[in-house]
PDB file of C-alpha atoms in Angstrom:
ATOM      1  CA  MET A  16       0.140  17.115  -6.206  1.00  0.00           C
ATOM      2  CA  ALA A  17       1.947  18.368  -3.093  1.00  0.00           C
ATOM      3  CA  ASN A  18      -0.858  21.009  -2.809  1.00  0.00           C
ATOM      4  CA  ILE A  19      -3.555  18.314  -2.765  1.00  0.00           C
ATOM      5  CA  VAL A  20      -1.714  16.509   0.140  1.00  0.00           C
ATOM      6  CA  GLU A  21      -1.641  19.862   2.028  1.00  0.00           C
ATOM      7  CA  GLU A  22      -5.253  20.347   1.303  1.00  0.00           C
ATOM      8  CA  ILE A  23      -6.075  16.865   2.534  1.00  0.00           C
ATOM      9  CA  LYS A  24      -4.266  17.428   5.762  1.00  0.00           C
ATOM     10  CA  LYS A  25      -5.997  20.754   6.655  1.00  0.00           C
ATOM     11  CA  PRO A  26      -8.609  19.368   9.099  1.00  0.00           C
ATOM     12  CA  ILE A  27      -5.888  17.145  10.749  1.00  0.00           C
ATOM     13  CA  ASN A  28      -2.785  19.340  10.637  1.00  0.00           C
ATOM     14  CA  ALA A  29      -2.423  19.549  14.397  1.00  0.00           C
ATOM     15  CA  GLU A  30      -2.998  15.894  14.783  1.00  0.00           C
ATOM     16  CA  MET A  31      -0.296  14.943  12.280  1.00  0.00           C
ATOM     17  CA  LYS A  32       2.251  17.172  13.877  1.00  0.00           C
ATOM     18  CA  LEU A  33       1.556  15.628  17.301  1.00  0.00           C
ATOM     19  CA  PHE A  34       1.532  12.204  15.686  1.00  0.00           C
ATOM     20  CA  GLU A  35       5.133  12.446  14.570  1.00  0.00           C
ATOM     21  CA  GLN A  36       6.273  12.823  18.222  1.00  0.00           C
ATOM     22  CA  LYS A  37       3.917  10.065  19.465  1.00  0.00           C
ATOM     23  CA  PHE A  38       4.974   7.722  16.693  1.00  0.00           C
ATOM     24  CA  TYR A  39       8.659   8.214  17.597  1.00  0.00           C
ATOM     25  CA  GLU A  40       7.893   7.615  21.267  1.00  0.00           C
ATOM     26  CA  SER A  41       6.021   4.386  20.374  1.00  0.00           C
ATOM     27  CA  MET A  42       9.285   2.938  18.858  1.00  0.00           C
ATOM     28  CA  GLN A  43      11.723   3.887  21.523  1.00  0.00           C
ATOM     29  CA  SER A  44      13.759   1.220  23.366  1.00  0.00           C
ATOM     30  CA  ASN A  45      16.640   0.832  25.810  1.00  0.00           C
ATOM     31  CA  VAL A  46      18.972  -0.627  23.070  1.00  0.00           C
ATOM     32  CA  ALA A  47      21.097   2.061  21.479  1.00  0.00           C
ATOM     33  CA  LEU A  48      21.289   0.368  18.121  1.00  0.00           C
ATOM     34  CA  LEU A  49      17.581   0.134  17.848  1.00  0.00           C
ATOM     35  CA  ASP A  50      17.121   3.757  18.750  1.00  0.00           C
ATOM     36  CA  LYS A  51      19.636   4.650  15.983  1.00  0.00           C
ATOM     37  CA  VAL A  52      17.557   2.722  13.495  1.00  0.00           C
ATOM     38  CA  THR A  53      14.245   4.049  14.601  1.00  0.00           C
ATOM     39  CA  ARG A  54      15.579   7.640  14.454  1.00  0.00           C
ATOM     40  CA  PHE A  55      16.513   6.909  10.863  1.00  0.00           C
ATOM     41  CA  ILE A  56      13.022   5.451  10.115  1.00  0.00           C
ATOM     42  CA  VAL A  57      11.442   8.637  11.408  1.00  0.00           C
ATOM     43  CA  THR A  58      13.723  11.017   9.305  1.00  0.00           C
ATOM     44  CA  THR A  59      13.190   8.954   6.139  1.00  0.00           C
ATOM     45  CA  LYS A  60       9.316   8.672   6.506  1.00  0.00           C
ATOM     46  CA  GLY A  61       6.962   9.066   3.479  1.00  0.00           C
ATOM     47  CA  LYS A  62       3.787  10.991   3.140  1.00  0.00           C
ATOM     48  CA  GLN A  63       2.172   9.125   6.071  1.00  0.00           C
ATOM     49  CA  MET A  64      -1.046   8.533   4.193  1.00  0.00           C
ATOM     50  CA  ARG A  65      -2.130   5.730   6.539  1.00  0.00           C
ATOM     51  CA  PRO A  66      -2.236   7.846   9.800  1.00  0.00           C
ATOM     52  CA  MET A  67      -4.094  10.467   7.852  1.00  0.00           C
ATOM     53  CA  PHE A  68      -6.826   7.854   6.979  1.00  0.00           C
ATOM     54  CA  VAL A  69      -7.057   6.974  10.710  1.00  0.00           C
ATOM     55  CA  PHE A  70      -7.429  10.582  11.873  1.00  0.00           C
ATOM     56  CA  LEU A  71      -9.856  11.589   8.972  1.00  0.00           C
ATOM     57  CA  CYS A  72     -12.063   8.547   9.602  1.00  0.00           C
ATOM     58  CA  ALA A  73     -12.043   9.325  13.412  1.00  0.00           C
ATOM     59  CA  LYS A  74     -13.128  12.997  12.631  1.00  0.00           C
ATOM     60  CA  LEU A  75     -15.794  11.694  10.185  1.00  0.00           C
ATOM     61  CA  VAL A  76     -17.720  10.173  13.061  1.00  0.00           C
ATOM     62  CA  GLY A  77     -16.444  11.830  16.182  1.00  0.00           C
ATOM     63  CA  GLU A  78     -13.329  13.552  17.789  1.00  0.00           C
ATOM     64  CA  VAL A  79      -9.640  12.401  17.589  1.00  0.00           C
ATOM     65  CA  ASN A  80      -8.564  11.178  20.951  1.00  0.00           C
ATOM     66  CA  GLU A  81      -5.575   9.265  22.610  1.00  0.00           C
ATOM     67  CA  LYS A  82      -6.977   5.982  21.248  1.00  0.00           C
ATOM     68  CA  SER A  83      -6.909   7.467  17.710  1.00  0.00           C
ATOM     69  CA  PHE A  84      -3.241   8.371  18.234  1.00  0.00           C
ATOM     70  CA  ARG A  85      -2.528   4.796  19.416  1.00  0.00           C
ATOM     71  CA  GLY A  86      -4.390   3.257  16.467  1.00  0.00           C
ATOM     72  CA  ALA A  87      -2.478   5.500  13.967  1.00  0.00           C
ATOM     73  CA  SER A  88       0.844   4.423  15.663  1.00  0.00           C
ATOM     74  CA  MET A  89      -0.075   0.807  15.604  1.00  0.00           C
ATOM     75  CA  ILE A  90      -0.832   1.075  11.771  1.00  0.00           C
ATOM     76  CA  GLU A  91       2.361   2.956  11.045  1.00  0.00           C
ATOM     77  CA  LEU A  92       4.418   0.441  13.117  1.00  0.00           C
ATOM     78  CA  ILE A  93       2.961  -2.456  11.105  1.00  0.00           C
ATOM     79  CA  HIS A  94       3.413  -0.650   7.823  1.00  0.00           C
ATOM     80  CA  THR A  95       7.031   0.244   8.643  1.00  0.00           C
ATOM     81  CA  ALA A  96       7.752  -3.365   9.819  1.00  0.00           C
ATOM     82  CA  THR A  97       6.409  -4.723   6.516  1.00  0.00           C
ATOM     83  CA  LEU A  98       8.431  -2.287   4.357  1.00  0.00           C
ATOM     84  CA  VAL A  99      11.618  -3.244   6.359  1.00  0.00           C
ATOM     85  CA  HIS A 100      10.853  -7.013   5.859  1.00  0.00           C
ATOM     86  CA  ASP A 101       9.948  -6.412   2.159  1.00  0.00           C
ATOM     87  CA  ASP A 102      13.344  -4.821   1.481  1.00  0.00           C
ATOM     88  CA  VAL A 103      15.103  -7.919   2.908  1.00  0.00           C
ATOM     89  CA  VAL A 104      12.905 -10.318   0.874  1.00  0.00           C
ATOM     90  CA  ASP A 105      13.250  -8.169  -2.265  1.00  0.00           C
ATOM     91  CA  GLU A 106      16.993  -7.617  -1.706  1.00  0.00           C
ATOM     92  CA  SER A 107      16.275  -3.948  -2.194  1.00  0.00           C
ATOM     93  CA  PHE A 108      18.892  -1.345  -1.088  1.00  0.00           C
ATOM     94  CA  LYS A 109      16.873   1.820  -1.739  1.00  0.00           C
ATOM     95  CA  ARG A 110      13.609   3.042  -0.221  1.00  0.00           C
ATOM     96  CA  ARG A 111      12.317   6.519  -1.160  1.00  0.00           C
ATOM     97  CA  ASN A 112      15.762   7.431  -2.462  1.00  0.00           C
ATOM     98  CA  PHE A 113      17.322   6.653   0.918  1.00  0.00           C
ATOM     99  CA  PHE A 114      19.268   3.483   1.686  1.00  0.00           C
ATOM    100  CA  SER A 115      17.180   0.828   3.115  1.00  0.00           C
ATOM    101  CA  ILE A 116      17.771  -0.522   6.577  1.00  0.00           C
ATOM    102  CA  ASN A 117      19.190  -3.855   5.251  1.00  0.00           C
ATOM    103  CA  ALA A 118      21.597  -1.943   3.072  1.00  0.00           C
ATOM    104  CA  LEU A 119      22.898   0.158   6.010  1.00  0.00           C
ATOM    105  CA  TRP A 120      22.772  -2.530   8.811  1.00  0.00           C
ATOM    106  CA  LYS A 121      22.485  -5.838   6.984  1.00  0.00           C
ATOM    107  CA  ASN A 122      19.605  -8.388   6.739  1.00  0.00           C
ATOM    108  CA  LYS A 123      19.813  -9.838  10.270  1.00  0.00           C
ATOM    109  CA  ILE A 124      19.312  -6.440  11.987  1.00  0.00           C
ATOM    110  CA  ALA A 125      16.613  -5.404   9.458  1.00  0.00           C
ATOM    111  CA  VAL A 126      14.582  -8.644  10.204  1.00  0.00           C
ATOM    112  CA  LEU A 127      14.953  -8.110  14.003  1.00  0.00           C
ATOM    113  CA  VAL A 128      14.048  -4.397  13.697  1.00  0.00           C
ATOM    114  CA  GLY A 129      10.809  -5.426  11.749  1.00  0.00           C
ATOM    115  CA  ASP A 130       9.994  -7.948  14.397  1.00  0.00           C
ATOM    116  CA  TYR A 131      10.519  -5.389  17.144  1.00  0.00           C
ATOM    117  CA  LEU A 132       8.121  -2.893  15.395  1.00  0.00           C
ATOM    118  CA  LEU A 133       5.472  -5.599  15.126  1.00  0.00           C
ATOM    119  CA  SER A 134       5.758  -6.441  18.780  1.00  0.00           C
ATOM    120  CA  LYS A 135       5.566  -2.712  19.660  1.00  0.00           C
ATOM    121  CA  ALA A 136       2.280  -2.417  17.742  1.00  0.00           C
ATOM    122  CA  VAL A 137       0.775  -5.443  19.735  1.00  0.00           C
ATOM    123  CA  LEU A 138       2.050  -4.089  23.048  1.00  0.00           C
ATOM    124  CA  LEU A 139       0.596  -0.658  22.324  1.00  0.00           C
ATOM    125  CA  SER A 140      -2.773  -2.117  22.115  1.00  0.00           C
ATOM    126  CA  THR A 141      -2.560  -4.627  25.055  1.00  0.00           C
ATOM    127  CA  ASP A 142      -0.922  -2.115  27.402  1.00  0.00           C
ATOM    128  CA  HIS A 143      -4.027   0.138  26.951  1.00  0.00           C
ATOM    129  CA  LYS A 144      -6.487  -2.754  26.711  1.00  0.00           C
ATOM    130  CA  ASP A 145      -7.445  -1.717  23.089  1.00  0.00           C
ATOM    131  CA  TYR A 146      -8.560  -5.278  22.265  1.00  0.00           C
ATOM    132  CA  ASP A 147     -10.804  -4.243  19.453  1.00  0.00           C
ATOM    133  CA  LEU A 148      -7.756  -2.550  17.733  1.00  0.00           C
ATOM    134  CA  LEU A 149      -5.602  -5.660  18.442  1.00  0.00           C
ATOM    135  CA  SER A 150      -8.165  -7.809  16.645  1.00  0.00           C
ATOM    136  CA  VAL A 151      -7.979  -5.514  13.584  1.00  0.00           C
ATOM    137  CA  ILE A 152      -4.186  -5.391  13.431  1.00  0.00           C
ATOM    138  CA  SER A 153      -3.830  -9.147  14.044  1.00  0.00           C
ATOM    139  CA  ARG A 154      -6.235  -9.932  11.187  1.00  0.00           C
ATOM    140  CA  THR A 155      -4.339  -7.323   9.045  1.00  0.00           C
ATOM    141  CA  ILE A 156      -0.889  -8.795   9.518  1.00  0.00           C
ATOM    142  CA  ARG A 157      -2.277 -12.286   8.749  1.00  0.00           C
ATOM    143  CA  GLU A 158      -3.870 -11.139   5.501  1.00  0.00           C
ATOM    144  CA  MET A 159      -0.833  -9.173   4.333  1.00  0.00           C
ATOM    145  CA  ALA A 160       1.377 -12.239   4.917  1.00  0.00           C
ATOM    146  CA  GLU A 161      -1.168 -14.386   3.134  1.00  0.00           C
ATOM    147  CA  GLY A 162      -1.318 -12.042   0.176  1.00  0.00           C
ATOM    148  CA  GLU A 163       2.555 -11.907  -0.204  1.00  0.00           C
ATOM    149  CA  LEU A 164       2.722 -15.770  -0.063  1.00  0.00           C
ATOM    150  CA  LEU A 165      -0.175 -16.154  -2.530  1.00  0.00           C
ATOM    151  CA  GLN A 166       1.717 -13.857  -4.930  1.00  0.00           C
ATOM    152  CA  LEU A 167       4.938 -15.691  -4.509  1.00  0.00           C
ATOM    153  CA  GLU A 168       3.179 -19.080  -5.109  1.00  0.00           C
ATOM    154  CA  LYS A 169       1.457 -17.819  -8.322  1.00  0.00           C
ATOM    155  CA  ALA A 170       4.621 -16.071  -9.606  1.00  0.00           C
ATOM    156  CA  ARG A 171       6.306 -19.494  -9.919  1.00  0.00           C
ATOM    157  CA  LYS A 172       3.706 -20.731 -12.436  1.00  0.00           C
ATOM    158  CA  LEU A 173       2.592 -17.308 -13.672  1.00  0.00           C
ATOM    159  CA  ASP A 174      -1.046 -18.630 -13.568  1.00  0.00           C
ATOM    160  CA  ILE A 175      -2.622 -15.505 -11.988  1.00  0.00           C
ATOM    161  CA  THR A 176      -6.220 -14.956 -13.102  1.00  0.00           C
ATOM    162  CA  GLU A 177      -8.068 -11.633 -12.696  1.00  0.00           C
ATOM    163  CA  ASP A 178      -9.949 -12.943  -9.606  1.00  0.00           C
ATOM    164  CA  ILE A 179      -6.634 -14.096  -7.964  1.00  0.00           C
ATOM    165  CA  TYR A 180      -5.012 -10.788  -8.759  1.00  0.00           C
ATOM    166  CA  TYR A 181      -7.769  -8.871  -6.969  1.00  0.00           C
ATOM    167  CA  GLU A 182      -7.451 -11.309  -3.998  1.00  0.00           C
ATOM    168  CA  ILE A 183      -3.670 -10.660  -3.875  1.00  0.00           C
ATOM    169  CA  ILE A 184      -3.970  -6.869  -3.918  1.00  0.00           C
ATOM    170  CA  ARG A 185      -6.846  -6.903  -1.473  1.00  0.00           C
ATOM    171  CA  GLN A 186      -4.640  -8.802   1.049  1.00  0.00           C
ATOM    172  CA  LYS A 187      -1.342  -7.186   0.238  1.00  0.00           C
ATOM    173  CA  THR A 188      -2.435  -3.439   0.055  1.00  0.00           C
ATOM    174  CA  ALA A 189      -6.092  -2.789   0.547  1.00  0.00           C
ATOM    175  CA  THR A 190      -6.224  -4.612   3.839  1.00  0.00           C
ATOM    176  CA  LEU A 191      -3.910  -2.123   5.609  1.00  0.00           C
ATOM    177  CA  ILE A 192      -5.842   0.932   4.288  1.00  0.00           C
ATOM    178  CA  ALA A 193      -9.202  -0.830   5.355  1.00  0.00           C
ATOM    179  CA  ALA A 194      -7.669  -1.274   8.796  1.00  0.00           C
ATOM    180  CA  CYS A 195      -6.716   2.479   9.001  1.00  0.00           C
ATOM    181  CA  CYS A 196     -10.389   3.323   8.304  1.00  0.00           C
ATOM    182  CA  GLU A 197     -11.823   0.731  10.689  1.00  0.00           C
ATOM    183  CA  ILE A 198      -9.479   1.734  13.508  1.00  0.00           C
ATOM    184  CA  GLY A 199     -10.180   5.440  12.999  1.00  0.00           C
ATOM    185  CA  VAL A 200     -13.903   4.752  13.557  1.00  0.00           C
ATOM    186  CA  LEU A 201     -13.392   2.298  16.431  1.00  0.00           C
ATOM    187  CA  SER A 202     -11.259   4.764  18.197  1.00  0.00           C
ATOM    188  CA  THR A 203     -14.018   7.223  18.594  1.00  0.00           C
ATOM    189  CA  SER A 204     -17.367   5.257  18.149  1.00  0.00           C
ATOM    190  CA  ASP A 205     -18.902   1.873  19.475  1.00  0.00           C
ATOM    191  CA  ASP A 206     -20.755   1.455  16.299  1.00  0.00           C
ATOM    192  CA  ILE A 207     -19.359  -1.774  14.783  1.00  0.00           C
ATOM    193  CA  SER A 208     -21.491  -1.488  11.540  1.00  0.00           C
ATOM    194  CA  LEU A 209     -20.167   1.966  10.983  1.00  0.00           C
ATOM    195  CA  ALA A 210     -16.490   0.586  11.481  1.00  0.00           C
ATOM    196  CA  LYS A 211     -17.204  -2.191   8.932  1.00  0.00           C
ATOM    197  CA  LYS A 212     -18.692   0.334   6.507  1.00  0.00           C
ATOM    198  CA  MET A 213     -15.586   2.399   6.612  1.00  0.00           C
ATOM    199  CA  MET A 214     -13.396  -0.751   6.402  1.00  0.00           C
ATOM    200  CA  GLU A 215     -15.209  -1.332   3.137  1.00  0.00           C
ATOM    201  CA  PHE A 216     -14.375   2.198   2.018  1.00  0.00           C
ATOM    202  CA  GLY A 217     -10.721   1.579   2.847  1.00  0.00           C
ATOM    203  CA  THR A 218     -10.776  -1.749   0.890  1.00  0.00           C
ATOM    204  CA  TYR A 219     -12.092  -0.001  -2.310  1.00  0.00           C
ATOM    205  CA  THR A 220      -9.644   2.872  -1.879  1.00  0.00           C
ATOM    206  CA  GLY A 221      -6.711   0.391  -1.432  1.00  0.00           C
ATOM    207  CA  MET A 222      -7.762  -1.565  -4.531  1.00  0.00           C
ATOM    208  CA  ALA A 223      -7.762   1.599  -6.596  1.00  0.00           C
ATOM    209  CA  PHE A 224      -4.402   2.622  -5.082  1.00  0.00           C
ATOM    210  CA  GLN A 225      -2.745  -0.665  -6.068  1.00  0.00           C
ATOM    211  CA  ILE A 226      -4.071  -0.647  -9.627  1.00  0.00           C
ATOM    212  CA  LYS A 227      -2.659   2.919  -9.986  1.00  0.00           C
ATOM    213  CA  ASP A 228       0.698   1.537  -8.768  1.00  0.00           C
ATOM    214  CA  ASP A 229       0.518  -1.216 -11.369  1.00  0.00           C
ATOM    215  CA  LEU A 230      -0.164   1.284 -14.100  1.00  0.00           C
ATOM    216  CA  PHE A 231       3.009   3.189 -13.299  1.00  0.00           C
ATOM    217  CA  ASP A 232       4.984   0.324 -14.789  1.00  0.00           C
ATOM    218  CA  TYR A 233       3.554   1.215 -18.195  1.00  0.00           C
ATOM    219  CA  LEU A 234       3.322   4.937 -17.779  1.00  0.00           C
ATOM    220  CA  THR A 235       6.452   5.987 -15.845  1.00  0.00           C
ATOM    221  CA  THR A 236       9.329   6.612 -18.152  1.00  0.00           C
ATOM    222  CA  THR A 237      13.131   6.712 -17.962  1.00  0.00           C
ATOM    223  CA  ILE A 238      15.109   9.816 -18.703  1.00  0.00           C
ATOM    224  CA  ILE A 239      14.870   8.995 -22.385  1.00  0.00           C
ATOM    225  CA  GLY A 240      11.194   8.466 -22.204  1.00  0.00           C
ATOM    226  CA  LYS A 241      10.939   4.724 -22.241  1.00  0.00           C
ATOM    227  CA  PRO A 242       8.437   2.858 -19.889  1.00  0.00           C
ATOM    228  CA  VAL A 243      10.365   1.198 -17.106  1.00  0.00           C
ATOM    229  CA  GLY A 244       8.703  -2.248 -17.077  1.00  0.00           C
ATOM    230  CA  ILE A 245      10.036  -3.205 -13.661  1.00  0.00           C
ATOM    231  CA  ASP A 246       6.978  -5.437 -12.798  1.00  0.00           C
ATOM    232  CA  ILE A 247       7.574  -7.348 -16.105  1.00  0.00           C
ATOM    233  CA  LYS A 248      11.275  -7.773 -15.280  1.00  0.00           C
ATOM    234  CA  GLU A 249      10.248  -9.167 -11.796  1.00  0.00           C
ATOM    235  CA  GLN A 250       7.724 -11.474 -13.541  1.00  0.00           C
ATOM    236  CA  LYS A 251       4.739  -9.774 -11.685  1.00  0.00           C
ATOM    237  CA  MET A 252       1.420 -10.421 -13.359  1.00  0.00           C
ATOM    238  CA  THR A 253      -0.534  -7.176 -12.951  1.00  0.00           C
ATOM    239  CA  LEU A 254      -4.043  -6.218 -14.218  1.00  0.00           C
ATOM    240  CA  PRO A 255      -2.968  -4.578 -17.592  1.00  0.00           C
ATOM    241  CA  LEU A 256      -0.935  -7.646 -18.468  1.00  0.00           C
ATOM    242  CA  ILE A 257      -3.482 -10.194 -17.198  1.00  0.00           C
ATOM    243  CA  HIS A 258      -6.177  -8.521 -19.310  1.00  0.00           C
ATOM    244  CA  ALA A 259      -3.978  -8.353 -22.442  1.00  0.00           C
ATOM    245  CA  LEU A 260      -3.017 -12.008 -22.230  1.00  0.00           C
ATOM    246  CA  THR A 261      -6.547 -13.115 -21.511  1.00  0.00           C
ATOM    247  CA  THR A 262      -8.012 -11.382 -24.637  1.00  0.00           C
ATOM    248  CA  ALA A 263      -5.018 -12.255 -26.939  1.00  0.00           C
ATOM    249  CA  ASN A 264      -4.952 -15.018 -29.652  1.00  0.00           C
ATOM    250  CA  GLU A 265      -3.237 -18.267 -28.888  1.00  0.00           C
ATOM    251  CA  LYS A 266       0.002 -17.359 -30.838  1.00  0.00           C
ATOM    252  CA  ASP A 267       0.380 -13.989 -29.180  1.00  0.00           C
ATOM    253  CA  ARG A 268      -0.403 -15.390 -25.828  1.00  0.00           C
ATOM    254  CA  LYS A 269       2.338 -18.026 -26.109  1.00  0.00           C
ATOM    255  CA  TYR A 270       4.900 -15.583 -27.400  1.00  0.00           C
ATOM    256  CA  PHE A 271       4.388 -12.971 -24.788  1.00  0.00           C
ATOM    257  CA  PHE A 272       3.931 -15.558 -21.941  1.00  0.00           C
ATOM    258  CA  ASN A 273       7.407 -16.751 -23.038  1.00  0.00           C
ATOM    259  CA  SER A 274       8.726 -13.132 -22.931  1.00  0.00           C
ATOM    260  CA  ILE A 275       7.692 -13.037 -19.206  1.00  0.00           C
ATOM    261  CA  LYS A 276       8.948 -16.428 -18.382  1.00  0.00           C
ATOM    262  CA  ARG A 277      12.276 -16.519 -20.124  1.00  0.00           C
ATOM    263  CA  TYR A 278      13.099 -13.080 -21.614  1.00  0.00           C
ATOM    264  CA  ASN A 279      11.997 -10.766 -18.805  1.00  0.00           C
ATOM    265  CA  ASN A 280      15.437  -9.075 -18.817  1.00  0.00           C
ATOM    266  CA  ASP A 281      15.637  -8.770 -22.579  1.00  0.00           C
ATOM    267  CA  GLN A 282      14.962  -4.918 -23.206  1.00  0.00           C
ATOM    268  CA  LYS A 283      13.601  -5.581 -26.678  1.00  0.00           C
ATOM    269  CA  ARG A 284      11.124  -8.172 -25.530  1.00  0.00           C
ATOM    270  CA  VAL A 285      10.048  -6.157 -22.507  1.00  0.00           C
ATOM    271  CA  LYS A 286       9.471  -3.105 -24.751  1.00  0.00           C
ATOM    272  CA  GLU A 287       7.369  -5.359 -27.130  1.00  0.00           C
ATOM    273  CA  LEU A 288       5.319  -6.633 -24.265  1.00  0.00           C
ATOM    274  CA  ILE A 289       4.642  -3.124 -22.972  1.00  0.00           C
ATOM    275  CA  GLU A 290       3.443  -2.140 -26.519  1.00  0.00           C
ATOM    276  CA  PHE A 291       1.320  -5.244 -26.715  1.00  0.00           C
ATOM    277  CA  VAL A 292      -0.394  -4.466 -23.356  1.00  0.00           C
ATOM    278  CA  LYS A 293      -1.109  -0.912 -24.554  1.00  0.00           C
ATOM    279  CA  ASN A 294      -2.358  -1.845 -27.988  1.00  0.00           C
ATOM    280  CA  SER A 295      -4.623  -4.675 -26.445  1.00  0.00           C
ATOM    281  CA  GLY A 296      -6.401  -2.156 -24.272  1.00  0.00           C
ATOM    282  CA  GLY A 297      -4.870  -3.549 -21.033  1.00  0.00           C
ATOM    283  CA  LEU A 298      -4.155  -0.003 -19.605  1.00  0.00           C
ATOM    284  CA  ASP A 299      -7.736   1.339 -20.520  1.00  0.00           C
ATOM    285  CA  TYR A 300      -9.206  -1.748 -18.877  1.00  0.00           C
ATOM    286  CA  ALA A 301      -7.137  -1.276 -15.608  1.00  0.00           C
ATOM    287  CA  VAL A 302      -8.067   2.493 -15.504  1.00  0.00           C
ATOM    288  CA  ASP A 303     -11.715   1.590 -15.834  1.00  0.00           C
ATOM    289  CA  LYS A 304     -11.405  -0.874 -12.924  1.00  0.00           C
ATOM    290  CA  MET A 305      -9.568   1.559 -10.871  1.00  0.00           C
ATOM    291  CA  LYS A 306     -12.173   4.222 -11.344  1.00  0.00           C
ATOM    292  CA  SER A 307     -14.895   1.755 -10.554  1.00  0.00           C
ATOM    293  CA  TYR A 308     -13.293   1.069  -7.133  1.00  0.00           C
ATOM    294  CA  GLN A 309     -12.932   4.751  -6.552  1.00  0.00           C
ATOM    295  CA  GLN A 310     -16.679   5.302  -7.337  1.00  0.00           C
ATOM    296  CA  GLN A 311     -17.638   2.436  -4.935  1.00  0.00           C
ATOM    297  CA  ALA A 312     -15.577   4.186  -2.208  1.00  0.00           C
ATOM    298  CA  LYS A 313     -17.092   7.637  -3.026  1.00  0.00           C
ATOM    299  CA  GLY A 314     -20.539   6.026  -2.855  1.00  0.00           C
ATOM    300  CA  ILE A 315     -19.942   4.995   0.769  1.00  0.00           C
ATOM    301  CA  LEU A 316     -18.781   8.455   1.635  1.00  0.00           C
ATOM    302  CA  ASP A 317     -22.005   9.969   0.137  1.00  0.00           C
ATOM    303  CA  ASP A 318     -23.937   8.435   3.069  1.00  0.00           C
ATOM    304  CA  PHE A 319     -22.144  10.786   5.607  1.00  0.00           C
ATOM    305  CA  PRO A 320     -23.144  14.415   6.236  1.00  0.00           C
ATOM    306  CA  ASP A 321     -20.870  17.056   4.764  1.00  0.00           C
ATOM    307  CA  SER A 322     -17.806  17.890   6.856  1.00  0.00           C
ATOM    308  CA  GLU A 323     -14.127  18.972   6.536  1.00  0.00           C
ATOM    309  CA  ALA A 324     -13.135  15.319   7.174  1.00  0.00           C
ATOM    310  CA  LYS A 325     -15.404  13.967   4.452  1.00  0.00           C
ATOM    311  CA  LYS A 326     -14.179  16.628   1.998  1.00  0.00           C
ATOM    312  CA  SER A 327     -10.572  15.544   2.703  1.00  0.00           C
ATOM    313  CA  LEU A 328     -11.386  11.824   2.283  1.00  0.00           C
ATOM    314  CA  GLN A 329     -12.984  12.677  -1.050  1.00  0.00           C
ATOM    315  CA  LEU A 330      -9.790  14.596  -2.060  1.00  0.00           C
ATOM    316  CA  MET A 331      -7.766  11.596  -0.886  1.00  0.00           C
ATOM    317  CA  LEU A 332      -9.743   9.439  -3.311  1.00  0.00           C
ATOM    318  CA  ASP A 333      -8.920  11.788  -6.180  1.00  0.00           C
ATOM    319  CA  TYR A 334      -5.335  11.877  -5.087  1.00  0.00           C
ATOM    320  CA  VAL A 335      -5.076   7.982  -5.085  1.00  0.00           C
ATOM    321  CA  ILE A 336      -5.816   7.714  -8.761  1.00  0.00           C
ATOM    322  CA  GLU A 337      -4.310  11.081  -9.956  1.00  0.00           C
ATOM    323  CA  ARG A 338      -0.974  10.894  -8.260  1.00  0.00           C
ATOM    324  CA  LYS A 339       2.193  10.917 -10.359  1.00  0.00           C
ATOM    325  CA  PHE A 340       4.326   8.720  -8.068  1.00  0.00           C
TER     326      PHE A 340
END
């Protein structure tokens, strides 16, 4: 898997190296505590898939320039801010096997750091009069917040239908990847229809990405080989579970719905529920939907002439659904 990521990065290796420096610069402040936290953020960063989407989409239609770097920094600032805030909301003390910011510096500082990063993203666009990019990130922040709140609202009643699930993952996950692709094009082209086309590509890719994440709950195992079932314990209604409950008979539906509502921490009931989802074809159904979104995204790429950037984006689509973590 690591080899695929290296292969994807090939056309943008130089840009990714330069981006690390520019991203760190975009976070800097005169407050010593903030600099300490932002240094920690840079040293514990993930694969940086989102900036990769920005640069590859920019290269698909033109040449990477300073606006592309600003766009990638804005996206990464928003992404980092939402992760910091999410860890506070979820009371999570680990992120990528490192302690989270709220674990190291407490909630109040974590919330303020998240706010600071969001403000830096907005300032980066206004300082350079990138109002088209500002419009994209403002819409993205709004949609991500709406998606989180819609999920929280539905989690109380556990009444998530398949259509509502798609809307939640579109807003929570796909909208940010869509923004990467749209910003990549806007940074190097004035063609709005082209930007919208690649935004659509990002949406389909993001939908496939989130369904893959939801499948991990049933496929990832503990040391002794048991599925983890974390989403079930957190009462999250994901696609495999929604499909299994929708197609179940009334007796099974009531029993397993009760498992989610009242016995979500009972290991025996969670294990039963995982087996029920597998036997009901919930995983196969989710895999088919994931592959369908992947094919829709590939269909959009087919309209572009062959290039290194296009090849990397095709590889990225394969990576999204084949990754092991």
